[in-house]
Amino acid sequence: MSTRTIPVSCNLDCSGGCPLLARVEDGRITAIANNPVGGPTMYGCEKGRQMARAIYAPDRIKGPLLRTGPRGSGEFQETSWPQALDHVAERLSGIKARYGNEAILRLGGTGSVRGALHNTKSLPLRFLNMFGGHTETVGSYSMGAASFAVPYVLGDSPAGVDIDTLQFSNLIVLWGANIADTRSGCATEARIREARSRGVEVIVIDPRRSRSVKSLGTQWIPVLPGMDTALMLAVLHVLLEEALVDRTFLQRYSVGFDELEQYVLGDADGEAKTPQWAESVCGTPAGTIVQFARQYGRAHPTALIPGLSIQRTIGGEEASRIAIALQVATGNLGVLGGTSGSPIWNRLPGPRMGRIEIPANPVQDTVPQYCWPDVILNGKGGGYPADIKAVYNVGGNWLIQGSDIAKNMRAFAQVEFSVCHDSMLTPTARHCDVILPTTTFLERDDIVFADGGNYVLFSNQAVSPMPGAKNDYDIFCELAERLGFLPDFSEGKSAEEWLEGFVADSEVPDDKAFKSTGIHLGADQLRVGLSDFVSDPHAYPLSTPSGRVEISSAAYAETGFPAIPEWRAFPTTERHPLRLITPHPKYQVHSQYNNIPWFREQEDQVLWMHPDDAANRGIENGAQVTVSSPEGRMRIGARVTEDIMPGVVCLLEGVWPSLDQDGTDTAGAANVLTSTEPTLPSYNSRTHSVLVEVARMMA
Ligand SMILES: Nc1nc2c(c(=O)[nH]1)N[C@H]1C(S)=C(S)[C@@H](COP(=O)(O)OP(=O)(O)OC[C@H]3O[C@@H](n4cnc5c(=O)[nH]c(N)nc54)[C@H](O)[C@@H]3O)O[C@H]1N2
Ligand SMILES: Nc1nc2c(c(=O)[nH]1)N[C@H]1C(S)=C(S)[C@@H](COP(=O)(O)OP(=O)(O)OC[C@H]3O[C@@H](n4cnc5c(=O)[nH]c(N)nc54)[C@H](O)[C@@H]3O)O[C@H]1N2
Ligand SMILES: [Mo]
């Protein structure tokens, strides 16, 4: 029997590549463990360690499929690779000839998004742009509102910190961040635990008592979803009243605080943003706000770590802006142990390394990602730049991960042609015309980037591709050959040659060591973004119009929203008096692995509900309930628990739906309830601003 231990990396979309070791016996993965090479703080989680269950899952697609029944029926016939590829090439050429390249919409991208080569975003972009272009979506499900708003405040300087700098924090505030589940880098949880063991206070601000509160033993401050801006205004009110604002810091590094101050004090609109005011808006007790603000104002440095959740709301743009203002007002931006406050708080460039290039898209017009089904359904008549006729989906399951599943199904039904690369027959794949089965990332070599950390990983191929599956790269090469642009697409290189070229074009000194250890660590692990600006704002100005942090932004005001971050109301209605949040599952990345029993069984899919809300509706723990929103309906079991605030209900995202005849979901697929109406002005996701009603099911 041959046994090998192979350095690999997780390539899932949870903000970090984690260094792992795969044990391979007789060509089969038998175990996956942490790779100790990254030191004790860098470790993976069960999603990576149990990944073999996904690789060997019986429902891996075993060969190309052509649809035979109605879309979504699941009726397909198996076909050969040459036939499937001929068919795709022919249909794409036909669409291009009849309607132009803008009629092709690219969907997906996050499946394997950290790879230098086998990247489910870069490869289809390279392919489609070389084919003559396509309609591209802009913004993102993850952090669209923040990506839009933060540059108005900070310009384009990387505003992240290396996670190891948390060793120097005196207070850590997880503002809508649930690190125990969502990871946000492979060392984040370890660094927070380490801080706890030093006696540092960690505070979680969240509508629910999340696993982070429980497993990290932190303080929990409840807040109604989407109301973080209001809560932050009240925190500022206390800081101002108690002279805990760092005026020197503000003056040196920012513009526009006086305008925000007037708004906080109520000079601007007659309403002081006091803790009492905030209590009525946010559901957070006024006394708790005062206590928290004092603690925050006095502890220095404070790492304010916003989750991306706070900007996946109506007004998420403002939450992103005011969180930065708080860190400036308390002198915590750009200092060791602090953060910028941006929800994109951990992104700094990693080690220099080559990667597959994306040529410019000849089709200039773009459409908002969050509204892709509206683009398909309404086209030019609805004010969008193109009439979409074809969908090219690689590494995405947006039929169910996009908001409003019923609308997404209508959109898929309307296109003339759709193709999907995936390893599993996802609900999105079931609605496509052609499915091309792909490898998963342990079936190929790749270089894997972390989102923020100063390291890069070499993930060695652990096993041969599963029967019938091909790498996305090879699929695109074969299509490019049929369409006449293979020499441009592949540049005559094999996958191995691409990877060798990337390493040659990198700062990695020894490619053998890189492959055999699986990691290259950059020299400095304690980088603080914006520290040069803080050391000398004249020598290192920001790229904002003023060169400083723009707490008030004239450029932002041109979007039609106020120059300063103001709170936005999102009132409940009589029909839908509860607020639904749909956080990310611990044991899945989104919808990935939901079809695999072990992962699905780690956590019950139930609706969390506060005892008061349950009692008002005659609902007992474990009862079956219906959840309804303007978009759809679901039947599900209720968990009655004090772990969630009154007025809020919670359902994990990522479940594959099971729809009744009338469209009611019985599996717990969150997006039957959500809406594609975006937050403005960024046109991005608001999946944490959803109103629903819950009712007991009659026996
Ligand atoms: N295990 C796992 N890890 C993941 C992912 C995954 O699917 N599974 N997905 C990855 C991806 S792509 C992303 S974008 C990130 C997402 O990272 P986040 O957006 O931070 O994750 P969420 O789970 O949506 O929310 C985090 C916490 O915020 C709370 N919350 C919800 N709404 C609000 C609000 O309005 N205000 C406040 N203060 N709190 C709120 C939720 O209850 C939850 O506990 O996670 C990444 N990590
Ligand atoms: N209600 C609600 N909805 C949400 C969210 C929420 O918080 N609440 N979060 C949103 C967020 S932040 C995000 S990022 C999106 C994510 O939504 P999606 O991008 O749809 O994410 P996944 O479900 O992970 O789907 C990725 C797909 O890629 C496939 N895949 C993996 N590796 C490869 C590969 O190498 N090649 C190919 N071809 N395919 C591969 C997987 O099998 C899977 O089907 O969901 C969003 N949807
Ligand atoms: Mo995301």
PDB file of N, CA and C in Angstrom, residues 173-176 203-207 220-239 263-264 273-293 296 304 310 318-319 322-323 326 565-568 645:
ATOM      1  N   VAL A 173     -13.899  44.521  18.824  1.00  0.00           N
ATOM      2  CA  VAL A 173     -15.345  44.629  18.648  1.00  0.00           C
ATOM      3  C   VAL A 173     -15.721  43.920  17.354  1.00  0.00           C
ATOM      4  N   LEU A 174     -16.433  42.826  17.490  1.00  0.00           N
ATOM      5  CA  LEU A 174     -16.915  42.083  16.317  1.00  0.00           C
ATOM      6  C   LEU A 174     -18.309  42.627  15.992  1.00  0.00           C
ATOM      7  N   TRP A 175     -18.324  43.606  15.105  1.00  0.00           N
ATOM      8  CA  TRP A 175     -19.588  44.322  14.830  1.00  0.00           C
ATOM      9  C   TRP A 175     -20.311  43.624  13.676  1.00  0.00           C
ATOM     10  N   GLY A 176     -21.193  42.695  14.013  1.00  0.00           N
ATOM     11  CA  GLY A 176     -21.865  41.924  12.953  1.00  0.00           C
ATOM     12  C   GLY A 176     -20.926  40.933  12.309  1.00  0.00           C
ATOM     13  N   ILE A 203     -16.226  42.084  22.195  1.00  0.00           N
ATOM     14  CA  ILE A 203     -17.661  42.403  22.211  1.00  0.00           C
ATOM     15  C   ILE A 203     -18.255  42.054  20.853  1.00  0.00           C
ATOM     16  N   VAL A 204     -19.376  41.346  20.876  1.00  0.00           N
ATOM     17  CA  VAL A 204     -20.071  40.991  19.634  1.00  0.00           C
ATOM     18  C   VAL A 204     -21.371  41.793  19.551  1.00  0.00           C
ATOM     19  N   ILE A 205     -21.560  42.490  18.440  1.00  0.00           N
ATOM     20  CA  ILE A 205     -22.786  43.271  18.232  1.00  0.00           C
ATOM     21  C   ILE A 205     -23.557  42.592  17.106  1.00  0.00           C
ATOM     22  N   ASP A 206     -24.693  42.005  17.442  1.00  0.00           N
ATOM     23  CA  ASP A 206     -25.347  41.073  16.516  1.00  0.00           C
ATOM     24  C   ASP A 206     -26.803  40.914  16.964  1.00  0.00           C
ATOM     25  N   PRO A 207     -27.746  40.752  16.040  1.00  0.00           N
ATOM     26  CA  PRO A 207     -29.133  40.511  16.471  1.00  0.00           C
ATOM     27  C   PRO A 207     -29.305  39.182  17.207  1.00  0.00           C
ATOM     28  N   TRP A 220     -22.308  40.116  24.569  1.00  0.00           N
ATOM     29  CA  TRP A 220     -23.220  40.236  23.428  1.00  0.00           C
ATOM     30  C   TRP A 220     -24.037  41.514  23.546  1.00  0.00           C
ATOM     31  N   ILE A 221     -23.983  42.342  22.534  1.00  0.00           N
ATOM     32  CA  ILE A 221     -24.847  43.529  22.476  1.00  0.00           C
ATOM     33  C   ILE A 221     -25.803  43.342  21.308  1.00  0.00           C
ATOM     34  N   PRO A 222     -27.112  43.244  21.606  1.00  0.00           N
ATOM     35  CA  PRO A 222     -28.061  43.035  20.510  1.00  0.00           C
ATOM     36  C   PRO A 222     -28.340  44.331  19.742  1.00  0.00           C
ATOM     37  N   VAL A 223     -28.608  44.203  18.471  1.00  0.00           N
ATOM     38  CA  VAL A 223     -29.012  45.346  17.634  1.00  0.00           C
ATOM     39  C   VAL A 223     -29.948  44.819  16.558  1.00  0.00           C
ATOM     40  N   LEU A 224     -30.969  45.595  16.222  1.00  0.00           N
ATOM     41  CA  LEU A 224     -31.859  45.160  15.145  1.00  0.00           C
ATOM     42  C   LEU A 224     -31.106  45.200  13.823  1.00  0.00           C
ATOM     43  N   PRO A 225     -31.358  44.235  12.930  1.00  0.00           N
ATOM     44  CA  PRO A 225     -30.627  44.204  11.665  1.00  0.00           C
ATOM     45  C   PRO A 225     -30.794  45.507  10.876  1.00  0.00           C
ATOM     46  N   GLY A 226     -29.702  45.930  10.270  1.00  0.00           N
ATOM     47  CA  GLY A 226     -29.741  47.126   9.427  1.00  0.00           C
ATOM     48  C   GLY A 226     -29.718  48.429  10.205  1.00  0.00           C
ATOM     49  N   MET A 227     -29.703  48.348  11.535  1.00  0.00           N
ATOM     50  CA  MET A 227     -29.759  49.560  12.342  1.00  0.00           C
ATOM     51  C   MET A 227     -28.397  49.919  12.948  1.00  0.00           C
ATOM     52  N   ASP A 228     -27.331  49.387  12.377  1.00  0.00           N
ATOM     53  CA  ASP A 228     -25.998  49.640  12.931  1.00  0.00           C
ATOM     54  C   ASP A 228     -25.587  51.100  12.815  1.00  0.00           C
ATOM     55  N   THR A 229     -26.004  51.756  11.725  1.00  0.00           N
ATOM     56  CA  THR A 229     -25.629  53.164  11.569  1.00  0.00           C
ATOM     57  C   THR A 229     -26.231  53.980  12.717  1.00  0.00           C
ATOM     58  N   ALA A 230     -27.472  53.695  13.041  1.00  0.00           N
ATOM     59  CA  ALA A 230     -28.123  54.417  14.144  1.00  0.00           C
ATOM     60  C   ALA A 230     -27.377  54.154  15.454  1.00  0.00           C
ATOM     61  N   LEU A 231     -27.003  52.910  15.667  1.00  0.00           N
ATOM     62  CA  LEU A 231     -26.286  52.574  16.910  1.00  0.00           C
ATOM     63  C   LEU A 231     -24.921  53.281  16.940  1.00  0.00           C
ATOM     64  N   MET A 232     -24.255  53.318  15.811  1.00  0.00           N
ATOM     65  CA  MET A 232     -22.943  53.986  15.768  1.00  0.00           C
ATOM     66  C   MET A 232     -23.089  55.488  16.010  1.00  0.00           C
ATOM     67  N   LEU A 233     -24.187  56.069  15.520  1.00  0.00           N
ATOM     68  CA  LEU A 233     -24.426  57.502  15.778  1.00  0.00           C
ATOM     69  C   LEU A 233     -24.568  57.736  17.278  1.00  0.00           C
ATOM     70  N   ALA A 234     -25.284  56.839  17.950  1.00  0.00           N
ATOM     71  CA  ALA A 234     -25.487  56.998  19.397  1.00  0.00           C
ATOM     72  C   ALA A 234     -24.181  56.798  20.154  1.00  0.00           C
ATOM     73  N   VAL A 235     -23.346  55.897  19.681  1.00  0.00           N
ATOM     74  CA  VAL A 235     -22.025  55.703  20.307  1.00  0.00           C
ATOM     75  C   VAL A 235     -21.234  57.005  20.175  1.00  0.00           C
ATOM     76  N   LEU A 236     -21.305  57.605  18.995  1.00  0.00           N
ATOM     77  CA  LEU A 236     -20.610  58.897  18.799  1.00  0.00           C
ATOM     78  C   LEU A 236     -21.169  59.966  19.736  1.00  0.00           C
ATOM     79  N   HIS A 237     -22.489  59.924  19.938  1.00  0.00           N
ATOM     80  CA  HIS A 237     -23.112  60.901  20.829  1.00  0.00           C
ATOM     81  C   HIS A 237     -22.497  60.823  22.222  1.00  0.00           C
ATOM     82  N   VAL A 238     -22.353  59.610  22.708  1.00  0.00           N
ATOM     83  CA  VAL A 238     -21.760  59.424  24.044  1.00  0.00           C
ATOM     84  C   VAL A 238     -20.293  59.882  24.027  1.00  0.00           C
ATOM     85  N   LEU A 239     -19.573  59.501  22.996  1.00  0.00           N
ATOM     86  CA  LEU A 239     -18.148  59.889  22.909  1.00  0.00           C
ATOM     87  C   LEU A 239     -18.022  61.412  22.919  1.00  0.00           C
ATOM     88  N   TYR A 263     -25.000  66.661  13.103  1.00  0.00           N
ATOM     89  CA  TYR A 263     -26.082  65.699  12.860  1.00  0.00           C
ATOM     90  C   TYR A 263     -26.307  64.829  14.110  1.00  0.00           C
ATOM     91  N   VAL A 264     -25.206  64.397  14.726  1.00  0.00           N
ATOM     92  CA  VAL A 264     -25.308  63.549  15.922  1.00  0.00           C
ATOM     93  C   VAL A 264     -25.972  64.326  17.061  1.00  0.00           C
ATOM     94  N   LYS A 273     -29.008  62.223  18.390  1.00  0.00           N
ATOM     95  CA  LYS A 273     -28.903  60.765  18.237  1.00  0.00           C
ATOM     96  C   LYS A 273     -28.392  60.172  19.559  1.00  0.00           C
ATOM     97  N   THR A 274     -29.202  60.360  20.584  1.00  0.00           N
ATOM     98  CA  THR A 274     -28.836  59.919  21.934  1.00  0.00           C
ATOM     99  C   THR A 274     -29.022  58.414  22.074  1.00  0.00           C
ATOM    100  N   PRO A 275     -28.436  57.834  23.123  1.00  0.00           N
ATOM    101  CA  PRO A 275     -28.691  56.409  23.368  1.00  0.00           C
ATOM    102  C   PRO A 275     -30.190  56.106  23.524  1.00  0.00           C
ATOM    103  N   GLN A 276     -30.937  57.034  24.125  1.00  0.00           N
ATOM    104  CA  GLN A 276     -32.387  56.794  24.284  1.00  0.00           C
ATOM    105  C   GLN A 276     -33.060  56.741  22.905  1.00  0.00           C
ATOM    106  N   TRP A 277     -32.668  57.668  22.047  1.00  0.00           N
ATOM    107  CA  TRP A 277     -33.195  57.660  20.674  1.00  0.00           C
ATOM    108  C   TRP A 277     -32.841  56.327  19.999  1.00  0.00           C
ATOM    109  N   ALA A 278     -31.583  55.951  20.144  1.00  0.00           N
ATOM    110  CA  ALA A 278     -31.130  54.726  19.468  1.00  0.00           C
ATOM    111  C   ALA A 278     -31.858  53.499  19.996  1.00  0.00           C
ATOM    112  N   GLU A 279     -32.132  53.484  21.290  1.00  0.00           N
ATOM    113  CA  GLU A 279     -32.830  52.312  21.857  1.00  0.00           C
ATOM    114  C   GLU A 279     -34.136  52.062  21.118  1.00  0.00           C
ATOM    115  N   SER A 280     -34.843  53.152  20.798  1.00  0.00           N
ATOM    116  CA  SER A 280     -36.143  52.976  20.145  1.00  0.00           C
ATOM    117  C   SER A 280     -35.969  52.517  18.693  1.00  0.00           C
ATOM    118  N   VAL A 281     -34.845  52.831  18.087  1.00  0.00           N
ATOM    119  CA  VAL A 281     -34.622  52.488  16.687  1.00  0.00           C
ATOM    120  C   VAL A 281     -33.930  51.128  16.535  1.00  0.00           C
ATOM    121  N   CYS A 282     -32.993  50.865  17.449  1.00  0.00           N
ATOM    122  CA  CYS A 282     -32.113  49.682  17.298  1.00  0.00           C
ATOM    123  C   CYS A 282     -32.479  48.538  18.222  1.00  0.00           C
ATOM    124  N   GLY A 283     -33.298  48.794  19.221  1.00  0.00           N
ATOM    125  CA  GLY A 283     -33.604  47.753  20.195  1.00  0.00           C
ATOM    126  C   GLY A 283     -32.467  47.494  21.170  1.00  0.00           C
ATOM    127  N   THR A 284     -31.440  48.303  21.140  1.00  0.00           N
ATOM    128  CA  THR A 284     -30.307  48.127  22.061  1.00  0.00           C
ATOM    129  C   THR A 284     -30.552  49.003  23.286  1.00  0.00           C
ATOM    130  N   PRO A 285     -30.502  48.440  24.499  1.00  0.00           N
ATOM    131  CA  PRO A 285     -30.783  49.261  25.685  1.00  0.00           C
ATOM    132  C   PRO A 285     -29.831  50.461  25.781  1.00  0.00           C
ATOM    133  N   ALA A 286     -30.391  51.634  26.127  1.00  0.00           N
ATOM    134  CA  ALA A 286     -29.593  52.872  26.175  1.00  0.00           C
ATOM    135  C   ALA A 286     -28.399  52.723  27.116  1.00  0.00           C
ATOM    136  N   GLY A 287     -28.631  52.070  28.258  1.00  0.00           N
ATOM    137  CA  GLY A 287     -27.546  51.904  29.231  1.00  0.00           C
ATOM    138  C   GLY A 287     -26.392  51.098  28.648  1.00  0.00           C
ATOM    139  N   THR A 288     -26.735  50.108  27.873  1.00  0.00           N
ATOM    140  CA  THR A 288     -25.701  49.270  27.235  1.00  0.00           C
ATOM    141  C   THR A 288     -24.893  50.108  26.258  1.00  0.00           C
ATOM    142  N   ILE A 289     -25.573  50.989  25.536  1.00  0.00           N
ATOM    143  CA  ILE A 289     -24.876  51.830  24.546  1.00  0.00           C
ATOM    144  C   ILE A 289     -23.868  52.739  25.263  1.00  0.00           C
ATOM    145  N   VAL A 290     -24.316  53.342  26.378  1.00  0.00           N
ATOM    146  CA  VAL A 290     -23.441  54.254  27.124  1.00  0.00           C
ATOM    147  C   VAL A 290     -22.209  53.497  27.625  1.00  0.00           C
ATOM    148  N   GLN A 291     -22.461  52.354  28.205  1.00  0.00           N
ATOM    149  CA  GLN A 291     -21.368  51.549  28.761  1.00  0.00           C
ATOM    150  C   GLN A 291     -20.377  51.130  27.665  1.00  0.00           C
ATOM    151  N   PHE A 292     -20.928  50.699  26.552  1.00  0.00           N
ATOM    152  CA  PHE A 292     -20.072  50.269  25.437  1.00  0.00           C
ATOM    153  C   PHE A 292     -19.238  51.441  24.905  1.00  0.00           C
ATOM    154  N   ALA A 293     -19.887  52.601  24.719  1.00  0.00           N
ATOM    155  CA  ALA A 293     -19.177  53.763  24.160  1.00  0.00           C
ATOM    156  C   ALA A 293     -18.031  54.173  25.077  1.00  0.00           C
ATOM    157  N   TYR A 296     -15.234  51.668  24.689  1.00  0.00           N
ATOM    158  CA  TYR A 296     -14.610  51.851  23.374  1.00  0.00           C
ATOM    159  C   TYR A 296     -13.747  53.125  23.375  1.00  0.00           C
ATOM    160  N   LEU A 304     -11.816  47.459  15.655  1.00  0.00           N
ATOM    161  CA  LEU A 304     -13.222  47.364  15.272  1.00  0.00           C
ATOM    162  C   LEU A 304     -13.267  46.496  14.017  1.00  0.00           C
ATOM    163  N   ILE A 310     -23.122  43.896   8.074  1.00  0.00           N
ATOM    164  CA  ILE A 310     -23.701  45.232   8.340  1.00  0.00           C
ATOM    165  C   ILE A 310     -23.920  46.010   7.046  1.00  0.00           C
ATOM    166  N   GLU A 318     -23.962  53.342   4.249  1.00  0.00           N
ATOM    167  CA  GLU A 318     -23.735  54.304   5.351  1.00  0.00           C
ATOM    168  C   GLU A 318     -23.064  53.604   6.539  1.00  0.00           C
ATOM    169  N   ALA A 319     -23.478  52.350   6.793  1.00  0.00           N
ATOM    170  CA  ALA A 319     -22.837  51.599   7.888  1.00  0.00           C
ATOM    171  C   ALA A 319     -21.348  51.459   7.604  1.00  0.00           C
ATOM    172  N   ILE A 322     -19.726  55.012   8.302  1.00  0.00           N
ATOM    173  CA  ILE A 322     -19.663  55.533   9.678  1.00  0.00           C
ATOM    174  C   ILE A 322     -18.762  54.673  10.565  1.00  0.00           C
ATOM    175  N   ALA A 323     -18.618  53.397  10.217  1.00  0.00           N
ATOM    176  CA  ALA A 323     -17.713  52.551  11.009  1.00  0.00           C
ATOM    177  C   ALA A 323     -16.280  53.103  10.914  1.00  0.00           C
ATOM    178  N   LEU A 326     -15.968  56.193  13.108  1.00  0.00           N
ATOM    179  CA  LEU A 326     -15.789  55.852  14.535  1.00  0.00           C
ATOM    180  C   LEU A 326     -14.321  55.575  14.853  1.00  0.00           C
ATOM    181  N   PRO A 565     -22.655  60.107   6.630  1.00  0.00           N
ATOM    182  CA  PRO A 565     -23.450  58.871   6.764  1.00  0.00           C
ATOM    183  C   PRO A 565     -24.639  59.067   7.699  1.00  0.00           C
ATOM    184  N   GLU A 566     -25.819  59.113   7.138  1.00  0.00           N
ATOM    185  CA  GLU A 566     -27.029  59.254   7.952  1.00  0.00           C
ATOM    186  C   GLU A 566     -27.726  57.899   8.024  1.00  0.00           C
ATOM    187  N   TRP A 567     -28.456  57.683   9.113  1.00  0.00           N
ATOM    188  CA  TRP A 567     -29.150  56.393   9.246  1.00  0.00           C
ATOM    189  C   TRP A 567     -30.384  56.371   8.360  1.00  0.00           C
ATOM    190  N   ARG A 568     -30.762  55.184   7.931  1.00  0.00           N
ATOM    191  CA  ARG A 568     -31.964  55.042   7.107  1.00  0.00           C
ATOM    192  C   ARG A 568     -32.949  54.126   7.818  1.00  0.00           C
ATOM    193  N   MET A 645     -32.956  38.347  19.327  1.00  0.00           N
ATOM    194  CA  MET A 645     -33.710  39.483  19.868  1.00  0.00           C
ATOM    195  C   MET A 645     -35.187  39.357  19.523  1.00  0.00           C
TER     196      MET A 645
END
